[in-house]
Amino acid sequence: MSSQFIAALDALMDEGQPVTRDILLGLSAPSRAEAALFCARFASISTARRREIATLLFEQAESDFMLDFSDLFVACLDDADATVRCRAVEGLWEDERTLLIAPLVRLLHSDPSTEVRAAAAVSLGRFVYLAECDQLDARRGEMVRQALRQTANDPEEQIEVTRRAIESLAYINDDEMRRLIDRAYAHGDERMRESALFAMGRSADRFWAETVLGDLLDPS
């Protein structure tokens, strides 16, 4: 393990010390052993501190593409706090490793937080895209599609989660997807109609062109 990583991790554990960008830089691109150590120690600090760290890691990774906190975000997927889990899912938005599929599907199906389930639904969308481009094996591709379809058709699920599942499925062009989008567009909740329009655009299906153009003048 590098002395820089250990020093940065020690600084994070000291809750009397502010979390600075320099400290976070020391955590970038950890080895497997370093990521395991982070996971073991991170759970022992306060919820407020964990939320702060997860949020700052996400913000730094978003603003500087050279930084790599992916393995730290993976470690945070099982955190006890929903805000930390959500930031972890969001922080993995560019990560296309297939090892993420199973934990994201698990979060989508069983996380108690609506925010986390919605974030997982969004995150799985990139794997739908990869599957449609034949860049993901058939078994994993079907696992992702099935998980999102189940969520999109679950009448007990929260709208925020359902709509994100529909958006992620929109890379698929088939009759089932058309029916799903059509149902969302006819929904009484405006949020669902917005997601239906988003899905129409993402699908690039000319079937929806007239509908999308017509809604350009909508007051919303």
XYZ file of C-alpha atoms in Angstrom:
220
model
C 0.000 0.000 0.000
C 1.225 3.491 -0.788
C 2.071 5.873 2.034
C 0.050 8.564 0.229
C -3.112 6.457 0.332
C -2.644 5.545 4.003
C -2.068 9.203 4.907
C -5.182 10.274 3.005
C -7.277 7.559 4.629
C -5.992 8.492 8.094
C -6.970 12.105 7.408
C -10.495 11.035 6.441
C -10.834 9.098 9.674
C -9.990 12.249 11.671
C -13.389 13.898 11.840
C -11.878 17.054 13.297
C -9.999 17.594 10.038
C -11.743 19.078 6.971
C -11.976 16.948 3.851
C -9.826 18.726 1.259
C -9.190 18.078 -2.410
C -5.572 17.161 -1.640
C -6.738 14.432 0.717
C -9.117 13.042 -1.893
C -6.395 13.060 -4.548
C -4.459 10.619 -2.397
C -7.300 8.114 -2.707
C -7.420 8.006 -6.501
C -6.828 4.712 -8.333
C -6.446 2.503 -5.234
C -5.053 -1.008 -5.400
C -7.290 -3.922 -4.452
C -5.751 -4.011 -0.961
C -6.195 -0.257 -0.543
C -9.836 -0.414 -1.620
C -10.428 -3.225 0.905
C -8.833 -1.162 3.663
C -10.998 1.833 2.731
C -14.092 -0.371 2.919
C -13.119 -1.705 6.347
C -12.388 1.685 7.862
C -15.026 3.816 6.143
C -17.914 2.143 7.961
C -16.519 3.171 11.348
C -16.920 6.929 10.909
C -20.071 8.982 11.440
C -22.919 9.057 8.923
C -22.490 12.789 8.354
C -18.796 12.355 7.586
C -19.463 9.425 5.229
C -22.062 11.468 3.370
C -19.641 14.360 3.030
C -16.848 12.127 1.737
C -19.076 10.280 -0.747
C -20.477 13.550 -2.095
C -17.045 15.146 -2.458
C -15.615 12.046 -4.137
C -18.473 12.194 -6.632
C -17.991 15.906 -7.297
C -14.230 15.568 -7.741
C -14.558 12.589 -10.083
C -17.109 14.496 -12.144
C -14.912 17.581 -12.462
C -11.592 15.808 -13.149
C -11.635 12.793 -15.478
C -8.113 11.850 -14.409
C -9.331 10.848 -10.957
C -10.518 7.285 -10.418
C -12.560 6.485 -7.332
C -14.548 3.654 -8.919
C -13.445 0.947 -6.486
C -14.207 3.228 -3.547
C -17.708 3.836 -4.887
C -18.173 0.082 -5.248
C -17.229 -0.266 -1.579
C -19.901 2.302 -0.709
C -22.746 0.454 -2.478
C -23.384 -1.531 0.699
C -23.172 1.425 3.091
C -25.793 1.629 5.834
C -26.805 5.137 4.737
C -29.028 5.708 1.692
C -27.394 9.009 0.742
C -23.968 7.361 0.630
C -25.326 4.465 -1.455
C -26.938 6.911 -3.866
C -23.745 8.957 -4.316
C -21.871 5.693 -4.894
C -24.246 4.631 -7.668
C -24.026 8.074 -9.263
C -20.248 8.044 -8.990
C -20.096 4.885 -11.101
C -21.966 6.445 -14.024
C -19.136 5.829 -16.522
C -18.032 2.448 -15.199
C -18.930 -0.318 -17.653
C -17.485 -3.258 -15.738
C -19.922 -6.151 -15.706
C -19.196 -6.805 -12.025
C -21.507 -3.873 -11.287
C -24.582 -5.444 -12.846
C -25.487 -7.791 -9.991
C -25.191 -5.190 -7.183
C -27.102 -2.600 -9.224
C -29.898 -5.078 -9.927
C -29.988 -5.928 -6.223
C -30.288 -2.254 -5.291
C -33.010 -1.755 -7.903
C -35.076 -4.632 -6.545
C -34.568 -4.394 -2.805
C -33.086 -1.127 -1.564
C -35.469 0.535 0.922
C -34.657 4.005 -0.468
C -36.625 5.299 -3.451
C -33.702 7.564 -4.347
C -31.271 4.648 -4.448
C -33.602 2.445 -6.503
C -34.094 5.298 -8.979
C -30.333 5.864 -9.228
C -29.810 2.141 -9.856
C -32.444 2.203 -12.608
C -30.630 5.085 -14.309
C -27.240 3.406 -13.901
C -28.389 0.166 -15.503
C -29.301 2.076 -18.652
C -25.723 2.061 -19.933
C -25.723 -1.733 -19.785
C -28.928 -1.836 -21.833
C -27.131 0.314 -24.397
C -24.118 -2.016 -24.407
C -26.398 -5.022 -24.808
C -28.208 -3.419 -27.749
C -24.807 -2.707 -29.338
C -23.767 -6.364 -28.831
C -21.040 -5.297 -26.421
C -22.502 -7.250 -23.501
C -23.006 -10.993 -23.387
C -26.550 -12.274 -23.865
C -26.977 -13.608 -20.322
C -26.043 -10.364 -18.607
C -27.953 -8.318 -21.153
C -31.119 -10.263 -20.449
C -30.559 -9.955 -16.695
C -30.493 -6.164 -17.003
C -33.481 -5.960 -19.347
C -35.562 -8.277 -17.182
C -34.774 -6.360 -14.002
C -35.765 -3.046 -15.567
C -38.896 -4.474 -17.217
C -40.012 -5.904 -13.888
C -39.582 -2.490 -12.265
C -41.266 -0.632 -15.124
C -44.317 -2.906 -14.876
C -44.565 -3.009 -11.085
C -47.758 -1.160 -10.049
C -46.503 -0.923 -6.458
C -43.234 0.815 -7.336
C -42.757 4.551 -6.840
C -43.166 6.682 -9.968
C -39.651 8.102 -9.671
C -38.204 4.600 -9.950
C -40.602 3.387 -12.647
C -39.956 6.366 -14.895
C -36.186 5.929 -14.665
C -36.530 2.264 -15.579
C -38.529 3.214 -18.675
C -35.891 5.755 -19.682
C -33.155 3.141 -19.358
C -35.079 0.576 -21.389
C -35.632 3.052 -24.224
C -32.531 1.891 -26.121
C -34.606 -1.160 -27.033
C -36.778 -0.844 -30.140
C -39.569 -3.397 -30.093
C -43.354 -3.548 -29.742
C -43.177 -4.147 -25.992
C -41.140 -0.972 -25.551
C -43.589 1.006 -27.669
C -46.444 -0.163 -25.462
C -44.489 0.764 -22.340
C -43.734 4.259 -23.638
C -47.315 4.719 -24.835
C -48.634 3.782 -21.395
C -46.235 6.186 -19.712
C -47.243 8.975 -22.086
C -50.914 8.449 -21.191
C -50.149 8.505 -17.451
C -51.809 11.140 -15.306
C -48.570 12.210 -13.649
C -46.617 14.804 -15.647
C -43.299 13.325 -14.514
C -44.176 10.078 -16.238
C -45.134 11.906 -19.426
C -41.769 13.696 -19.348
C -39.993 10.356 -19.067
C -42.085 8.970 -21.917
C -40.927 11.832 -24.141
C -37.341 11.318 -23.021
C -37.668 7.631 -23.890
C -39.130 8.473 -27.300
C -36.086 10.596 -28.073
C -33.602 8.082 -26.731
C -35.164 5.317 -28.797
C -34.587 7.263 -32.039
C -37.731 5.486 -33.259
C -39.365 7.589 -35.977
C -42.692 6.196 -34.848
C -42.644 8.860 -32.104
C -41.422 11.819 -34.163
C -44.820 13.458 -34.619
C -45.653 13.109 -30.929
C -42.361 14.638 -29.822
C -42.655 17.538 -32.262
C -46.200 18.191 -31.109
C -45.111 18.500 -27.512
C -42.491 21.158 -28.278
C -45.285 23.691 -27.733
C -46.440 22.182 -24.447
C -46.507 24.790 -21.637
C -44.467 22.451 -19.374
